[in-house]
């Protein structure tokens, strides 16, 4: 009251009222922001600074954000519904390291509905080839150096070629041995995911041609050491350097510029050089995605996310740059970056084009196919409805031909570590008396078997109906009999059908699911699953889903022709 009287006497009551109106009131409504480890601390600092501005909604209601450290692959699982967490663990806003993670989450229809198409980018950190400084200097791949002729320009392709064909003696380092490449899991590491995307889908076609498939096979064969994280990779390199061997662990590995900054800024005795690929790189671009069309958020939480994003793009950039990141345009380097050994002030190489969901999916499927042993029996519906013609890639093809093309393209991703077989149904086998035909027995997926599968597929003609229930049981038994016990191997039956339910089968719909459950539970040491793909609008979702669920498998709907290839990839490689 004394203050008001004093202000009134001085003619400043209006100013005091203005000050009162600028503050917010009430306990803050809080939005949860999920962000990965390397930027979560920076965002928490920015969130505290933002709170100091007393942000509000709805005429003065206080608002705030809680930044939670959450790995991007965990958020993808949570948003896709494949994790076991509750809704209270789900964020209102997600800031992953890269648009690639958003695209991964948008592979599912659910993800497409909840995530925006063009979110703002709050920071960037280019993907680089991290090398011990001595190694980068030997190749002429330091920022100020001219590349050595034998090494060529600093690109991922040239690095793989050096690892495959050369050793350090060709660069005057006789005691260093082979040129080696390290990798972390691209399903967990953004830098490795970006490197894989740059190597596999070079032309951004969302397909994998022979050269690109060769590159991923080459990458897998040249990877010398694998670790769970880039941070651990750096620790191993540092340990080797301390023992007097700068390339004793690996010669090069994917990392983010910010990872190299953190390593070098700490005053380590094992500094790294960030080699910026001459043909461009994918950036960690930290999109701010405000979730929509989900039950755990509302208009207020979305407004909080929007306001926090606006702050991060404005005043909050000070905190972003202090954390070793560039701004959203990637051009501007902070004083922390410019003063750190091994980093470039100006990046001359361009940023590569953004990736889309299909490109990310195909690339990861390729890596999975090359990296993981597999035991797969593909079962194709050849009933009369498969002769139905549909528009596909500018022409009209039968459903059978569309499946044939998609399967051949997908099976191309398997390497010789896979065992693959092919059956069809319905087929009235006059000798075996079965409702199916064994076109190609399960066996090593070498060139001969691949040719055999493609030849048999091309000869299949749609005819008759029925046979699904009897076929899936026998197919499942066949995979169990041919079980691959290799650690990490997958054992699958993949069924592609445009029908499903059968009223006159020797096994009823109820009987087939019970028998599959019994078979699945019979030998606990054998984990095999049936993945079902329902092709077309008339596929019996309920029955195909029940078949898959009985063996802890999954059902994948493909109502439209442009979905069938993606769902075959999902069934074969993501499961």
Coordinates of C-alpha atoms in Angstrom, one line a residue:
X1 CA 0.0 0.0 0.0
X2 CA 2.8 2.3 0.8
X3 CA 4.4 1.6 -2.6
X4 CA 1.0 2.3 -4.4
X5 CA 0.6 5.6 -2.5
X6 CA 4.1 6.6 -3.4
X7 CA 3.6 5.7 -7.0
X8 CA 0.3 7.5 -7.1
X9 CA 1.9 10.6 -5.7
X10 CA 4.5 10.5 -8.5
X11 CA 2.0 9.7 -11.2
X12 CA 3.3 6.2 -11.8
X13 CA 0.3 4.0 -10.8
X14 CA -0.3 3.1 -14.4
X15 CA 3.3 1.9 -14.6
X16 CA 2.9 -0.2 -11.5
X17 CA -0.3 -1.8 -12.9
X18 CA 1.7 -2.6 -16.0
X19 CA 4.3 -4.4 -14.0
X20 CA 1.7 -6.4 -12.2
X21 CA 0.1 -7.5 -15.5
X22 CA 3.4 -8.7 -16.9
X23 CA 3.8 -11.4 -14.3
X24 CA 2.1 -14.8 -14.4
X25 CA 0.1 -16.4 -11.7
X26 CA -0.8 -19.9 -10.4
X27 CA 1.2 -23.1 -10.3
X28 CA 2.9 -23.5 -13.7
X29 CA 1.3 -25.8 -16.2
X30 CA 4.2 -28.0 -17.2
X31 CA 5.0 -29.5 -20.6
X32 CA 7.5 -32.4 -20.7
X33 CA 10.3 -32.1 -23.3
X34 CA 12.2 -35.3 -24.2
X35 CA 15.8 -34.7 -25.4
X36 CA 19.0 -36.8 -25.8
X37 CA 21.9 -36.7 -23.3
X38 CA 24.2 -34.4 -25.2
X39 CA 21.7 -31.5 -25.4
X40 CA 19.4 -32.1 -22.5
X41 CA 21.7 -30.2 -20.0
X42 CA 21.9 -27.2 -22.4
X43 CA 18.1 -27.3 -22.8
X44 CA 17.6 -27.5 -19.0
X45 CA 19.7 -24.3 -18.6
X46 CA 17.7 -22.6 -21.3
X47 CA 14.5 -23.7 -19.7
X48 CA 15.5 -22.1 -16.4
X49 CA 16.3 -18.8 -18.2
X50 CA 13.0 -19.0 -20.0
X51 CA 11.2 -19.5 -16.7
X52 CA 12.7 -16.2 -15.5
X53 CA 10.8 -14.4 -18.2
X54 CA 7.5 -15.6 -16.6
X55 CA 6.0 -17.1 -19.7
X56 CA 2.2 -17.5 -19.6
X57 CA -0.9 -18.6 -21.5
X58 CA -4.6 -17.9 -21.1
X59 CA -4.4 -14.4 -19.7
X60 CA -1.6 -14.9 -17.2
X61 CA -1.5 -18.6 -16.3
X62 CA 2.2 -19.6 -15.6
X63 CA 3.8 -22.2 -17.8
X64 CA 7.1 -24.1 -17.7
X65 CA 8.9 -27.1 -19.3
X66 CA 10.6 -30.1 -17.7
X67 CA 13.4 -31.3 -19.9
X68 CA 13.9 -35.1 -19.5
X69 CA 17.0 -36.9 -20.8
X70 CA 15.6 -39.7 -23.0
X71 CA 17.5 -41.5 -25.8
X72 CA 15.9 -41.0 -29.2
X73 CA 15.5 -44.7 -29.9
X74 CA 13.5 -45.0 -26.7
X75 CA 11.2 -42.2 -27.7
X76 CA 10.7 -43.9 -31.1
X77 CA 9.7 -47.1 -29.3
X78 CA 7.4 -45.2 -26.9
X79 CA 5.7 -43.3 -29.7
X80 CA 5.2 -46.4 -31.9
X81 CA 3.6 -48.2 -29.0
X82 CA 6.2 -50.9 -28.9
X83 CA 7.5 -50.0 -25.4
X84 CA 5.8 -51.0 -22.2
X85 CA 5.9 -47.5 -20.6
X86 CA 2.7 -45.6 -19.5
X87 CA 1.4 -42.4 -21.0
X88 CA 2.8 -40.4 -18.2
X89 CA 6.3 -41.2 -19.5
X90 CA 5.4 -39.8 -23.0
X91 CA 6.6 -36.3 -23.9
X92 CA 4.5 -33.3 -25.1
X93 CA 7.6 -32.0 -27.0
X94 CA 10.4 -34.1 -28.5
X95 CA 13.8 -32.7 -29.5
X96 CA 15.8 -35.6 -31.0
X97 CA 19.3 -35.2 -32.5
X98 CA 18.1 -35.5 -36.0
X99 CA 15.2 -35.3 -38.4
X100 CA 16.1 -38.9 -39.2
X101 CA 14.7 -40.0 -35.8
X102 CA 11.4 -38.2 -36.6
X103 CA 11.3 -40.0 -39.9
X104 CA 11.9 -43.3 -38.2
X105 CA 9.0 -42.6 -35.9
X106 CA 6.8 -41.6 -38.8
X107 CA 7.2 -45.0 -40.5
X108 CA 4.0 -46.0 -38.6
X109 CA 0.7 -44.4 -39.3
X110 CA 0.5 -43.5 -35.7
X111 CA 3.8 -41.6 -35.9
X112 CA 2.7 -39.7 -39.0
X113 CA -0.4 -38.3 -37.2
X114 CA 1.4 -37.2 -34.1
X115 CA 4.6 -35.6 -35.5
X116 CA 4.8 -32.4 -37.6
X117 CA 6.3 -32.3 -41.1
X118 CA 8.5 -29.2 -40.8
X119 CA 9.5 -28.5 -37.2
X120 CA 11.9 -25.7 -36.4
X121 CA 15.6 -26.6 -35.9
X122 CA 17.0 -25.3 -32.7
X123 CA 20.7 -26.3 -33.2
X124 CA 23.0 -28.2 -35.6
X125 CA 26.1 -30.4 -35.3
X126 CA 27.5 -31.8 -38.5
X127 CA 28.3 -35.5 -38.8
X128 CA 32.1 -35.9 -39.2
X129 CA 34.7 -38.6 -39.6
X130 CA 36.5 -38.5 -36.2
X131 CA 40.2 -39.4 -36.4
X132 CA 43.2 -39.2 -34.1
X133 CA 45.0 -36.0 -35.2
X134 CA 48.1 -37.9 -36.3
X135 CA 46.0 -40.2 -38.6
X136 CA 44.2 -37.3 -40.2
X137 CA 47.5 -35.5 -40.8
X138 CA 49.0 -38.6 -42.4
X139 CA 46.1 -38.7 -45.0
X140 CA 46.1 -34.9 -45.4
X141 CA 42.6 -34.9 -44.1
X142 CA 43.0 -32.1 -41.4
X143 CA 41.1 -29.0 -42.1
X144 CA 44.0 -27.0 -43.4
X145 CA 45.7 -29.9 -45.4
X146 CA 45.6 -30.9 -49.0
X147 CA 44.6 -34.6 -49.3
X148 CA 47.4 -37.1 -50.1
X149 CA 46.9 -38.4 -53.7
X150 CA 46.6 -42.0 -52.5
X151 CA 44.0 -41.1 -49.9
X152 CA 41.8 -39.0 -52.2
X153 CA 39.2 -36.5 -50.9
X154 CA 37.9 -37.1 -47.4
X155 CA 34.7 -39.0 -48.0
X156 CA 33.0 -42.0 -46.4
X157 CA 33.5 -43.9 -49.7
X158 CA 37.2 -43.2 -49.8
X159 CA 37.6 -44.2 -46.1
X160 CA 36.0 -47.5 -46.8
X161 CA 38.2 -48.0 -49.9
X162 CA 41.3 -47.3 -47.8
X163 CA 40.2 -49.7 -45.1
X164 CA 39.6 -52.4 -47.7
X165 CA 42.6 -51.9 -49.9
X166 CA 45.4 -50.0 -48.0
X167 CA 47.4 -49.9 -44.8
X168 CA 49.3 -47.1 -43.0
X169 CA 52.6 -48.2 -44.5
X170 CA 51.5 -46.5 -47.8
X171 CA 51.4 -43.2 -45.9
X172 CA 54.7 -43.5 -44.2
X173 CA 53.5 -45.1 -41.0
X174 CA 55.0 -48.6 -41.2
X175 CA 54.2 -49.5 -37.5
X176 CA 50.6 -48.5 -37.5
X177 CA 49.2 -51.6 -39.3
X178 CA 45.8 -51.6 -41.0
X179 CA 43.5 -48.6 -41.6
X180 CA 40.5 -49.5 -39.5
X181 CA 37.0 -48.1 -39.1
X182 CA 34.9 -48.2 -35.9
X183 CA 31.1 -48.2 -35.6
X184 CA 28.5 -47.9 -33.0
X185 CA 24.9 -49.2 -33.3
X186 CA 23.1 -47.0 -35.9
X187 CA 19.8 -47.8 -34.1
X188 CA 21.2 -46.0 -31.1
X189 CA 23.8 -43.5 -32.4
X190 CA 22.8 -40.5 -34.5
X191 CA 26.3 -40.1 -36.0
X192 CA 26.4 -43.8 -37.1
X193 CA 22.9 -43.6 -38.5
X194 CA 23.9 -40.5 -40.5
X195 CA 27.1 -42.2 -41.8
X196 CA 25.0 -45.3 -42.8
X197 CA 22.5 -43.1 -44.6
X198 CA 25.3 -41.3 -46.4
X199 CA 26.9 -44.6 -47.4
X200 CA 23.9 -46.8 -48.3
X201 CA 21.3 -44.5 -49.8
X202 CA 23.8 -42.1 -51.5
X203 CA 21.3 -41.0 -54.2
X204 CA 18.4 -40.6 -51.8
X205 CA 16.3 -42.9 -53.9
X206 CA 14.8 -44.7 -50.9
X207 CA 15.9 -47.8 -52.6
X208 CA 19.2 -49.8 -52.5
X209 CA 20.9 -50.5 -55.8
X210 CA 23.7 -53.0 -56.4
X211 CA 26.5 -50.4 -55.7
X212 CA 24.8 -49.2 -52.5
X213 CA 24.3 -52.7 -51.3
X214 CA 28.0 -53.4 -52.0
X215 CA 28.9 -50.3 -49.9
X216 CA 27.0 -51.5 -46.8
X217 CA 28.5 -55.0 -47.2
X218 CA 31.9 -53.3 -47.5
X219 CA 31.2 -51.2 -44.4
X220 CA 30.2 -54.2 -42.4
X221 CA 33.3 -56.1 -43.5
X222 CA 35.7 -53.2 -42.8
X223 CA 34.3 -52.3 -39.4
X224 CA 37.2 -53.2 -37.1
X225 CA 35.7 -52.5 -33.7
X226 CA 32.1 -52.0 -32.6
X227 CA 31.1 -50.3 -29.4
X228 CA 27.8 -49.3 -27.8
X229 CA 28.4 -45.6 -28.1
X230 CA 30.6 -42.9 -29.6
X231 CA 31.6 -41.8 -26.1
X232 CA 33.0 -45.3 -25.4
X233 CA 34.8 -45.3 -28.8
X234 CA 36.6 -42.0 -27.9
X235 CA 37.6 -43.5 -24.5
X236 CA 39.1 -46.6 -26.2
X237 CA 41.0 -44.4 -28.7
X238 CA 42.3 -42.3 -25.8
X239 CA 43.5 -45.4 -23.9
X240 CA 45.4 -46.6 -27.0
X241 CA 47.0 -43.2 -27.4
X242 CA 48.1 -43.3 -23.8
X243 CA 50.0 -46.5 -24.6
X244 CA 51.8 -44.9 -27.5
X245 CA 49.6 -46.1 -30.3
X246 CA 47.4 -43.4 -31.9
X247 CA 45.5 -45.8 -34.1
X248 CA 45.7 -48.8 -31.7
X249 CA 41.9 -49.0 -31.4
X250 CA 40.6 -47.6 -34.6
X251 CA 41.8 -45.1 -37.3
X252 CA 38.4 -43.4 -37.9
X253 CA 34.8 -43.5 -36.8
X254 CA 31.6 -41.5 -37.2
X255 CA 30.9 -38.8 -34.6
X256 CA 29.1 -35.5 -34.3
X257 CA 31.2 -32.3 -34.4
X258 CA 29.9 -31.6 -30.9
X259 CA 31.3 -35.0 -29.7
X260 CA 34.7 -34.0 -31.0
X261 CA 34.4 -30.6 -29.4
X262 CA 33.5 -32.1 -26.0
X263 CA 36.5 -34.5 -26.3
X264 CA 39.0 -31.7 -27.3
X265 CA 37.5 -28.9 -25.1
X266 CA 38.1 -31.1 -22.0
X267 CA 41.9 -30.7 -22.5
X268 CA 42.5 -34.3 -23.4
X269 CA 46.0 -35.5 -24.3
X270 CA 44.3 -37.5 -27.2
X271 CA 42.8 -34.8 -29.4
X272 CA 40.7 -35.8 -32.4
X273 CA 40.3 -34.1 -35.7
X274 CA 36.8 -33.6 -37.2
X275 CA 37.1 -34.5 -40.8
X276 CA 34.2 -32.9 -42.7
X277 CA 33.2 -35.2 -45.7
X278 CA 33.9 -33.4 -48.9
X279 CA 30.7 -34.6 -50.5
X280 CA 28.6 -33.2 -47.8
X281 CA 27.3 -34.5 -44.5
X282 CA 24.0 -35.0 -42.7
X283 CA 23.7 -32.7 -39.6
X284 CA 22.3 -33.5 -36.3
X285 CA 19.7 -30.7 -36.6
X286 CA 17.6 -31.0 -33.4
X287 CA 14.1 -30.5 -34.6
X288 CA 11.6 -29.3 -32.0
X289 CA 8.5 -31.5 -32.6
X290 CA 5.3 -30.5 -30.7
X291 CA 3.2 -33.6 -30.5
X292 CA -0.3 -33.5 -31.9
X293 CA -3.4 -35.8 -32.2
X294 CA -2.5 -37.8 -29.1
X295 CA -4.5 -38.2 -25.9
X296 CA -1.9 -37.1 -23.4
X297 CA -1.5 -33.5 -24.8
X298 CA -3.8 -30.6 -25.5
X299 CA -3.8 -27.1 -26.9
X300 CA -2.2 -25.6 -23.8
X301 CA 0.8 -28.1 -23.9
X302 CA 1.1 -27.4 -27.6
X303 CA 1.2 -23.7 -26.9
X304 CA 3.9 -24.2 -24.2
X305 CA 6.0 -26.2 -26.7
X306 CA 5.6 -23.4 -29.3
X307 CA 6.6 -20.7 -26.9
X308 CA 9.6 -22.6 -25.7
X309 CA 10.7 -23.2 -29.3
X310 CA 10.4 -19.5 -30.0
X311 CA 12.6 -18.8 -27.0
X312 CA 15.2 -21.4 -28.1
X313 CA 15.4 -19.8 -31.6
X314 CA 15.9 -16.4 -30.1
X315 CA 17.4 -15.5 -26.8
X316 CA 18.0 -19.2 -26.0
X317 CA 20.6 -19.5 -28.8
X318 CA 23.2 -18.1 -26.4
X319 CA 22.8 -21.3 -24.3
X320 CA 22.8 -23.5 -27.4
X321 CA 26.1 -22.2 -28.6
X322 CA 27.7 -22.4 -25.2
X323 CA 26.9 -26.1 -25.4
X324 CA 29.2 -26.6 -28.4
X325 CA 26.4 -26.5 -31.1
X326 CA 26.0 -24.3 -34.1
X327 CA 22.8 -22.5 -34.7
X328 CA 19.9 -23.9 -36.8
X329 CA 21.5 -22.6 -40.0
X330 CA 24.8 -24.5 -39.3
X331 CA 26.8 -21.5 -40.6
X332 CA 27.5 -19.7 -37.3
X333 CA 30.2 -21.3 -35.1
X334 CA 30.3 -20.3 -31.5
X335 CA 33.4 -18.9 -29.8
X336 CA 33.7 -22.3 -28.0
X337 CA 33.9 -24.1 -31.4
X338 CA 36.2 -21.6 -33.1
X339 CA 38.7 -21.8 -30.3
X340 CA 38.9 -25.6 -30.1
X341 CA 41.6 -27.6 -31.8
X342 CA 40.5 -30.0 -34.6
X343 CA 37.3 -28.2 -35.7
X344 CA 36.6 -26.0 -38.7
X345 CA 35.3 -22.4 -38.2
X346 CA 33.7 -22.5 -41.6
X347 CA 32.3 -25.6 -43.2
X348 CA 32.7 -25.5 -46.9
X349 CA 31.0 -28.9 -47.6
X350 CA 27.2 -28.6 -48.0
X351 CA 24.6 -30.2 -45.9
X352 CA 23.1 -33.2 -47.6
X353 CA 19.4 -33.3 -48.3
X354 CA 17.0 -34.2 -45.6
X355 CA 16.0 -37.9 -45.5
X356 CA 12.5 -39.3 -45.6
X357 CA 10.9 -42.2 -43.8
X358 CA 11.3 -44.7 -46.6
X359 CA 15.0 -43.9 -47.0
X360 CA 15.7 -44.3 -43.3
X361 CA 13.7 -47.6 -43.2
X362 CA 15.4 -49.1 -46.2
X363 CA 18.8 -48.1 -44.9
X364 CA 18.3 -49.6 -41.5
X365 CA 16.8 -52.7 -43.0
X366 CA 19.9 -53.1 -45.2
X367 CA 22.2 -52.8 -42.2
X368 CA 20.0 -55.3 -40.2
X369 CA 20.0 -57.7 -43.2
X370 CA 23.8 -57.6 -43.6
X371 CA 24.5 -57.6 -39.9
X372 CA 22.1 -60.2 -38.5
X373 CA 21.8 -64.0 -39.1
X374 CA 18.3 -64.9 -40.3
X375 CA 16.2 -68.0 -40.9
X376 CA 13.2 -67.0 -42.9
X377 CA 10.4 -68.9 -44.7
X378 CA 8.3 -66.7 -47.0
X379 CA 4.8 -67.9 -47.6
X380 CA 2.9 -66.3 -50.5
X381 CA -0.9 -66.4 -51.1
X382 CA -1.5 -67.4 -54.7
X383 CA -5.3 -67.6 -54.5
X384 CA -7.5 -66.4 -57.3
X385 CA -7.9 -62.9 -55.9
X386 CA -4.2 -62.3 -56.4
X387 CA -4.9 -62.0 -60.2
X388 CA -6.7 -58.7 -59.5
X389 CA -5.0 -55.9 -61.3
X390 CA -4.0 -52.7 -59.5
X391 CA -2.2 -49.5 -60.6
X392 CA 1.5 -49.7 -59.7
X393 CA 4.4 -47.4 -60.8
X394 CA 2.4 -46.1 -63.8
X395 CA 1.2 -49.4 -65.0
X396 CA -1.4 -52.0 -64.2
X397 CA -0.1 -55.2 -62.6
X398 CA -1.7 -58.1 -60.9
X399 CA -1.4 -58.3 -57.1
X400 CA 0.8 -61.3 -57.6
X401 CA 3.2 -59.4 -59.8
X402 CA 3.3 -56.5 -57.3
X403 CA 4.2 -58.8 -54.5
X404 CA 6.8 -60.5 -56.7
X405 CA 8.5 -57.2 -57.5
X406 CA 8.4 -56.1 -53.8
X407 CA 9.7 -59.4 -52.5
X408 CA 12.6 -59.6 -54.9
X409 CA 13.7 -56.1 -54.0
X410 CA 13.5 -56.8 -50.3
X411 CA 15.2 -60.2 -50.4
X412 CA 18.1 -58.4 -52.2
X413 CA 19.1 -57.1 -48.8
X414 CA 19.9 -60.5 -47.3
X415 CA 23.5 -61.6 -47.3
X416 CA 24.9 -65.2 -47.2
X417 CA 24.5 -65.3 -43.4
X418 CA 20.7 -65.7 -44.0
X419 CA 18.8 -68.9 -44.7
X420 CA 15.7 -68.3 -46.8
X421 CA 12.9 -70.5 -48.3
X422 CA 9.7 -70.0 -50.3
X423 CA 6.3 -71.7 -50.1
X424 CA 3.0 -70.9 -51.8
X425 CA -0.6 -71.7 -51.0
X426 CA -3.2 -72.8 -52.0
X427 CA -1.9 -75.8 -53.9
X428 CA -3.5 -79.2 -54.1
X429 CA -0.3 -81.3 -54.1
X430 CA -1.4 -84.6 -55.6
X431 CA 1.7 -86.4 -54.2
X432 CA 2.1 -84.9 -50.8
X433 CA -1.6 -84.3 -50.3
X434 CA -0.9 -80.8 -48.9
X435 CA -2.7 -77.5 -49.3
X436 CA 0.7 -75.8 -50.1
X437 CA 3.7 -76.2 -52.3
X438 CA 7.3 -76.0 -51.1
X439 CA 8.9 -74.0 -53.9
X440 CA 12.4 -73.5 -52.4
X441 CA 13.5 -75.2 -49.2
X442 CA 15.1 -73.1 -46.5
X443 CA 18.9 -72.9 -47.1
X444 CA 21.8 -70.5 -47.4
X445 CA 20.8 -67.4 -49.4
X446 CA 23.6 -67.5 -52.0
X447 CA 23.3 -66.4 -55.6
X448 CA 22.0 -69.7 -56.7
X449 CA 19.2 -69.8 -54.1
X450 CA 18.3 -66.2 -54.8
X451 CA 18.0 -67.0 -58.5
X452 CA 15.9 -70.1 -57.7
X453 CA 13.5 -68.1 -55.5
X454 CA 13.1 -65.4 -58.2
X455 CA 12.5 -68.1 -60.9
X456 CA 9.9 -69.9 -58.8
X457 CA 8.1 -66.6 -57.9
X458 CA 7.9 -65.7 -61.6
X459 CA 6.2 -69.0 -62.4
X460 CA 3.5 -68.7 -59.7
X461 CA 0.0 -68.2 -61.2
X462 CA -3.0 -67.3 -59.0
X463 CA -5.6 -70.2 -58.8
X464 CA -8.1 -71.7 -56.3
X465 CA -8.7 -70.6 -52.8
X466 CA -8.2 -71.6 -49.1
X467 CA -5.3 -73.4 -47.5
X468 CA -4.0 -70.6 -45.1
X469 CA -4.7 -72.3 -41.8
X470 CA -3.1 -75.7 -42.7
X471 CA -0.2 -73.9 -44.4
X472 CA 0.8 -71.6 -41.5
X473 CA 1.0 -74.5 -39.0
X474 CA 3.2 -76.6 -41.3
X475 CA 5.4 -73.5 -42.2
X476 CA 5.9 -72.7 -38.5
X477 CA 6.9 -76.4 -37.8
X478 CA 9.3 -76.2 -40.7
X479 CA 11.1 -73.1 -39.3
X480 CA 11.3 -74.8 -35.9
X481 CA 12.8 -77.9 -37.5
X482 CA 15.4 -75.7 -39.3
X483 CA 16.0 -73.4 -36.3
X484 CA 19.0 -71.1 -36.4
X485 CA 20.5 -71.1 -32.9
X486 CA 23.1 -68.4 -33.7
X487 CA 23.1 -65.6 -31.1
X488 CA 21.0 -62.7 -32.4
X489 CA 19.5 -64.7 -35.2
X490 CA 15.9 -64.2 -36.2
X491 CA 13.6 -67.2 -37.1
X492 CA 10.5 -66.1 -39.0
X493 CA 7.6 -67.2 -41.1
X494 CA 6.5 -64.2 -43.2
X495 CA 3.0 -64.7 -44.7
X496 CA 1.6 -62.4 -47.4
X497 CA -2.1 -62.7 -47.9
X498 CA -5.0 -60.7 -49.4
X499 CA -7.6 -62.9 -47.7
X500 CA -7.4 -64.7 -44.4
X501 CA -10.4 -66.3 -42.8
X502 CA -11.5 -69.8 -43.8
X503 CA -14.8 -71.4 -43.1
X504 CA -14.2 -74.8 -44.6
X505 CA -10.6 -75.5 -43.7
X506 CA -9.6 -78.7 -41.9
X507 CA -8.3 -76.4 -39.1
X508 CA -10.8 -73.8 -38.0
X509 CA -9.6 -70.2 -37.2
X510 CA -9.8 -71.0 -33.5
X511 CA -8.0 -74.3 -33.8
X512 CA -5.1 -72.8 -35.8
X513 CA -4.3 -70.2 -33.3
X514 CA -4.4 -72.7 -30.4
X515 CA -2.1 -75.1 -32.3
X516 CA 0.3 -72.3 -33.0
X517 CA 0.3 -71.2 -29.3
X518 CA 1.1 -74.8 -28.3
X519 CA 3.9 -75.1 -30.8
X520 CA 5.3 -71.7 -29.7
X521 CA 5.3 -72.8 -26.1
X522 CA 6.6 -76.4 -26.6
X523 CA 10.3 -75.5 -26.8
X524 CA 11.2 -72.4 -24.8
X525 CA 14.7 -72.5 -26.3
X526 CA 13.3 -71.8 -29.8
X527 CA 11.9 -68.3 -30.3
X528 CA 10.3 -68.2 -33.7
X529 CA 7.5 -65.9 -34.9
X530 CA 5.0 -65.6 -37.7
X531 CA 4.7 -62.1 -39.3
X532 CA 1.6 -61.6 -41.4
X533 CA 1.0 -59.0 -44.0
X534 CA -2.6 -58.2 -45.0
X535 CA -2.5 -56.9 -48.6
X536 CA -5.5 -55.0 -49.9
X537 CA -8.7 -53.7 -48.4
X538 CA -10.3 -57.2 -48.1
X539 CA -7.5 -58.8 -46.0
X540 CA -8.9 -60.4 -42.8
X541 CA -7.1 -58.3 -40.3
X542 CA -8.5 -60.0 -37.2
X543 CA -7.5 -63.5 -38.3
X544 CA -4.1 -62.6 -39.7
X545 CA -3.4 -60.7 -36.5
X546 CA -4.5 -63.6 -34.4
X547 CA -2.1 -65.9 -36.3
X548 CA 0.8 -63.6 -35.7
X549 CA 0.0 -62.9 -32.1
X550 CA -0.2 -66.6 -31.3
X551 CA 3.6 -66.8 -31.9
X552 CA 4.5 -63.4 -30.5
X553 CA 4.7 -62.0 -34.1
X554 CA 3.1 -59.0 -35.6
X555 CA 0.5 -58.1 -38.2
X556 CA 1.3 -55.5 -40.9
X557 CA -1.5 -54.0 -42.9
X558 CA -0.9 -52.9 -46.5
X559 CA -4.2 -51.6 -47.8
X560 CA -2.6 -49.7 -50.7
X561 CA 0.0 -50.7 -53.3
X562 CA 2.5 -48.1 -52.2
X563 CA 2.6 -49.7 -48.7
X564 CA 3.4 -53.3 -49.6
X565 CA 7.1 -52.9 -50.1
X566 CA 7.5 -51.0 -46.8
X567 CA 5.5 -53.6 -44.9
X568 CA 7.5 -56.5 -46.3
X569 CA 10.6 -54.7 -45.1
X570 CA 9.0 -54.2 -41.7
X571 CA 8.1 -57.9 -41.5
X572 CA 11.5 -59.2 -42.7
X573 CA 13.8 -56.9 -40.8
X574 CA 12.2 -54.9 -38.0
X575 CA 9.9 -57.5 -36.4

